[in-house]
Coordinates of C-alpha atoms and ligand atoms in Angstrom, one line a residue:
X21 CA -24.1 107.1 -45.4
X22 CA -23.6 111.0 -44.4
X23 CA -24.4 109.5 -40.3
X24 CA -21.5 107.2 -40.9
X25 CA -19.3 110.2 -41.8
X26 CA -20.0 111.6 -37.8
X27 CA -19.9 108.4 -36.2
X28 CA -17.3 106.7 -34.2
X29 CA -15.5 103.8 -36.4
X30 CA -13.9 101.0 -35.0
X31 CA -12.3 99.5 -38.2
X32 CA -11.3 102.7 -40.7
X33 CA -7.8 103.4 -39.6
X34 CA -6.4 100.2 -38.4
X35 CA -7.7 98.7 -41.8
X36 CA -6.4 101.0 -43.8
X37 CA -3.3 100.2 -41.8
X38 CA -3.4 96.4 -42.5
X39 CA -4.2 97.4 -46.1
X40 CA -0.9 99.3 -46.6
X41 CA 1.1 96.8 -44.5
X42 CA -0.8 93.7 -46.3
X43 CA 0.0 95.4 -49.8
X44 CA 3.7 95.9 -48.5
X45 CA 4.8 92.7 -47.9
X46 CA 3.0 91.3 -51.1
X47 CA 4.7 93.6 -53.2
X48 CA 8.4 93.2 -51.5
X49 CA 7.4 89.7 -51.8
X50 CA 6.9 89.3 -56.2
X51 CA 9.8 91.4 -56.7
X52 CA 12.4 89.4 -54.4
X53 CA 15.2 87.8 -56.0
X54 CA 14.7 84.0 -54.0
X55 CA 18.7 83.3 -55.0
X56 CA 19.7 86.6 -53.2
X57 CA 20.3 85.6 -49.3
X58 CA 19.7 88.8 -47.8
X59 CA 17.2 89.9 -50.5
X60 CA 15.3 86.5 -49.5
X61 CA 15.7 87.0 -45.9
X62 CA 14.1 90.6 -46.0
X63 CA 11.1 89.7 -47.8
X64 CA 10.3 86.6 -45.9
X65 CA 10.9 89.0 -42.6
X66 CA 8.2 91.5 -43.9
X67 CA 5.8 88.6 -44.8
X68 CA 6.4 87.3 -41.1
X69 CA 5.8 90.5 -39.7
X70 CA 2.4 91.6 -41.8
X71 CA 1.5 87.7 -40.6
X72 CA 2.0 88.5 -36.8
X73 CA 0.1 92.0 -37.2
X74 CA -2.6 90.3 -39.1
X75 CA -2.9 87.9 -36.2
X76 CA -3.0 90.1 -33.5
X77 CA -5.6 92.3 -35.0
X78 CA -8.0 89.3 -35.9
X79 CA -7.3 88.4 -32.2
X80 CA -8.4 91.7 -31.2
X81 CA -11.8 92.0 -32.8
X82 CA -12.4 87.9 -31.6
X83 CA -12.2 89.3 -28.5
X84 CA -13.5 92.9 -28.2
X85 CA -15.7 93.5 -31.3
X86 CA -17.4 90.0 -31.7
X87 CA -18.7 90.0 -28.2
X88 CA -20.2 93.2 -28.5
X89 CA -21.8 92.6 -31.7
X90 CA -22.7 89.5 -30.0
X91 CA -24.3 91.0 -27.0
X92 CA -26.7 93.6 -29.3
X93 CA -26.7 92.8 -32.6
X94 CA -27.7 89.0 -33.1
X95 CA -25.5 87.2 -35.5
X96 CA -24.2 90.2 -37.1
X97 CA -20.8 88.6 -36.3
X98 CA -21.1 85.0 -37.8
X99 CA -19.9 85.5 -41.4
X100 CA -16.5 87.3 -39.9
X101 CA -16.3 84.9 -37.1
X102 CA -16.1 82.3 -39.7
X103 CA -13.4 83.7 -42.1
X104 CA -11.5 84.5 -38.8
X105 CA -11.4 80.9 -38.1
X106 CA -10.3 80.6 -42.1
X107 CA -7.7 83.2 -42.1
X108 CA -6.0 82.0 -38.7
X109 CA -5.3 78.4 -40.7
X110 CA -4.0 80.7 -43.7
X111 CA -1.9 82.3 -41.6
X112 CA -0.3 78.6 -40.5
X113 CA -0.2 77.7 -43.6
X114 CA 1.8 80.7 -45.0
X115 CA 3.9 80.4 -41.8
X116 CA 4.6 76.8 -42.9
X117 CA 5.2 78.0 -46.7
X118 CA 7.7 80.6 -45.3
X119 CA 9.9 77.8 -43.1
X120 CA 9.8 75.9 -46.4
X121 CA 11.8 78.3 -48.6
X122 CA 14.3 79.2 -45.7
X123 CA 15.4 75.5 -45.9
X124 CA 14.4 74.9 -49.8
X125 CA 17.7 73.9 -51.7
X126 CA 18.8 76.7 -54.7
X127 CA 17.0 74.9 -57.4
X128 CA 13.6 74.5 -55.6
X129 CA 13.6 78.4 -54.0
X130 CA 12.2 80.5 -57.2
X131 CA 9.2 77.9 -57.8
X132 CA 8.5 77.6 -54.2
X133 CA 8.7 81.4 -53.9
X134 CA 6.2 82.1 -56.9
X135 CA 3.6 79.8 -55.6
X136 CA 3.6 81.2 -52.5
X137 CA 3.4 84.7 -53.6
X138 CA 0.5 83.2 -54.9
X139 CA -1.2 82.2 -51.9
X140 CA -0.3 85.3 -50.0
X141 CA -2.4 87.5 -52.9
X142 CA -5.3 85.4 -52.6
X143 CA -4.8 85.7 -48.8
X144 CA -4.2 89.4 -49.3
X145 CA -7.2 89.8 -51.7
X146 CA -9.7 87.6 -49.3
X147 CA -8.6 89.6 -46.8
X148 CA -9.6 92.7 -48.6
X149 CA -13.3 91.7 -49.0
X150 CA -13.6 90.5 -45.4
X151 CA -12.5 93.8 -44.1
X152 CA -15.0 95.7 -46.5
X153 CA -17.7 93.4 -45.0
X154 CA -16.5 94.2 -41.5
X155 CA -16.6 98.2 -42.3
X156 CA -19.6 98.3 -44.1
X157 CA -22.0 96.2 -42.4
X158 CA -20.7 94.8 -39.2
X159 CA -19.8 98.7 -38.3
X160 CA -23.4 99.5 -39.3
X161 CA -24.5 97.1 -36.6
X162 CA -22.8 98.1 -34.2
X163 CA -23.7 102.3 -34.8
X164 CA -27.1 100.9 -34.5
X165 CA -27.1 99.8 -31.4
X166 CA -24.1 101.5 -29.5
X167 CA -23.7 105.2 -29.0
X168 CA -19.8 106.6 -29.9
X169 CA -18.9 106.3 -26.3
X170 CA -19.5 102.9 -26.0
X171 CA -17.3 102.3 -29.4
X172 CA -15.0 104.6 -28.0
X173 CA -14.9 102.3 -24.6
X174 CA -14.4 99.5 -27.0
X175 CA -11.5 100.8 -28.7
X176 CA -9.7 101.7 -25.7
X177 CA -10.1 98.4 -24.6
X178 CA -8.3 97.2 -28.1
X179 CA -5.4 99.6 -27.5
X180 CA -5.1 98.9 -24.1
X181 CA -4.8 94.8 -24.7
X182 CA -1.5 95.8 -27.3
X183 CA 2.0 95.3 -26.2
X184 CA 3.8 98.2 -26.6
X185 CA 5.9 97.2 -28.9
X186 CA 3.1 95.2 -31.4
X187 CA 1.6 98.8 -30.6
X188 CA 4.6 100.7 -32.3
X189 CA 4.4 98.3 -35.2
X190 CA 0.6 99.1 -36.0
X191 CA 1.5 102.7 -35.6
X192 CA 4.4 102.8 -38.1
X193 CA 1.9 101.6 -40.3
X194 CA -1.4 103.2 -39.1
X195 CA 0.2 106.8 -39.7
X196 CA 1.8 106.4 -43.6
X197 CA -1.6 104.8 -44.4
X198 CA -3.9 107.4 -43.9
X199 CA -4.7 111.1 -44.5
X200 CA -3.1 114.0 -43.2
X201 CA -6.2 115.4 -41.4
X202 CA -6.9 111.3 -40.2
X203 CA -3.1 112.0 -38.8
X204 CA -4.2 115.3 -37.5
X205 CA -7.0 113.7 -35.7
X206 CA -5.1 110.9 -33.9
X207 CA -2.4 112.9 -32.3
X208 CA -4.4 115.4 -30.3
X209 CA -3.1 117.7 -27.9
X210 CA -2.6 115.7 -24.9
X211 CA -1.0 112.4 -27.0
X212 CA 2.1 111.0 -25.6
X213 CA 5.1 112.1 -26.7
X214 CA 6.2 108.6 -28.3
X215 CA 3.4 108.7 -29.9
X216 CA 4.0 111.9 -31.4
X217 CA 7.6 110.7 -32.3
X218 CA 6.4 107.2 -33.7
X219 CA 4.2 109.0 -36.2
X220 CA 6.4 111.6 -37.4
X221 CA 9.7 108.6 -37.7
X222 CA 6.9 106.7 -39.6
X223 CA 5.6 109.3 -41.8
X224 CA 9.6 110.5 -42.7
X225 CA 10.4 107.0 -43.3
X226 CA 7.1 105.8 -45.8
X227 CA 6.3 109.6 -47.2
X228 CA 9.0 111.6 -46.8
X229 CA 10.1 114.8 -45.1
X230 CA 7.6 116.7 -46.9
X231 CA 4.7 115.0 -45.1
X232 CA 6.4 114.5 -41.7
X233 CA 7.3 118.1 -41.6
X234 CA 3.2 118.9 -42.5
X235 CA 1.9 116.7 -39.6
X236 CA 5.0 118.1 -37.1
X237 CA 3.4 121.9 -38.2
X238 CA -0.3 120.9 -36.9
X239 CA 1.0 119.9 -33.6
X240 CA 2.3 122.7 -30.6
X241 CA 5.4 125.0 -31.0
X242 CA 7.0 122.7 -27.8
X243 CA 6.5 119.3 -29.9
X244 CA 7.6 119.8 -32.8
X245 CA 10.9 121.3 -31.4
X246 CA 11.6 118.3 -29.3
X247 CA 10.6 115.4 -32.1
X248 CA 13.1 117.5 -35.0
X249 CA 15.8 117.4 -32.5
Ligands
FE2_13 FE1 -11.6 90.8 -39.2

């Protein structure tokens, strides 16, 4: 367990990221008033977005982690390569469930909203134990048999495949979901600008100014004066 604390990790931070964003929309979900249009309209709009996230990530590890767990570590990949297949009809069906109470008439909205809040916790809780799986013992397979380069190879691969704007989203949620040496550690020196300004906006907007103005003082005289600007 202490190797794992000096070794490259493929899942930590973006699932920590999902965890916060999954989490998000499930709360924002239970607490919406289904009679109140714009109330209705927000929630359903942060369930949507967690949705598309979820399926880009799950996307991202069919096509970059399974094949290198594939390639070295036997089967290591089956069990998550079958709830992948599970959660990408979850995610259709939650779509569907979603459409449904746009167009559900007033007297049909608050039941139809309360069994789907339903669904998304078990989807949100599934999702929970398939992740642990994932971080525990596919990430154990693959530090036995690739050196942190080749993770790191991997994960550049990942970014690399992201739209720039999906790319924004997972970082306005990657940022206010982790620690502030984690933060620290994924802006170095040389990080883009943007980057530096995406993670500040989203660590003001989720933590507060408190936090934003903490990570802005780890990072060069020049940056911080042109992201408080
Ligand atoms: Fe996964």
């Amino acid at each position: 367990m202490t190797r794992s604390a000096s070794r490259h990790d493929l899942y930590a931070i973006i699932h920590k990221a999902m965890r916060l964003c999954m989490t998000d929309a499930l709360v924002r979900f239970g607490r919406m008033d289904a009679d109140d249009d714009e109330e209705r309209a927000e929630a359903i709009e942060a369930v949507r977005s967690m949705l598309d996230l979820a399926a880009v990530h799950l996307e991202d590890e069919n096509r970059f982690v399974h094949p290198a767990l594939a390639a070295r570590c036997a089967d290591a990949a089956e069990r998550s390569a079958r709830e992948h297949a599970e959660h990408e009809r979850e995610i259709e069906s939650l779509r569907t469930g979603l459409r449904t109470l746009e167009r559900a008439a007033p007297t049909e909205r608050s039941g139809h909203a309360l069994r789907l809040y339903r669904q998304l916790a078990l989807y949100v809780a599934e999702n929970f134990v398939h992740m642990h799986h994932e971080e525990t013992h596919n990430m154990r397979a693959l530090w036995a048999h690739y050196d942190d380069d080749e993770l790191r190879a991997i994960e550049q691969a990942i970014v690399a495949s992201i739209e720039p704007q999906t790319m924004a989203r997972f970082v306005g949620w990657m940022f206010p979901a982790v620690s502030h040496p984690e933060r620290v550690a994924l802006l170095p020196e040389e990080a883009p600008p943007e980057l530096v300004e995406l993670a500040l906006d989203a660590v003001d907007a989720r933590l507060g100014r408190r936090e934003r103005d903490r990570l802005a003082a780890s990072r060069s005289g020049t940056v911080i004066m042109a992201c408080a600007a």
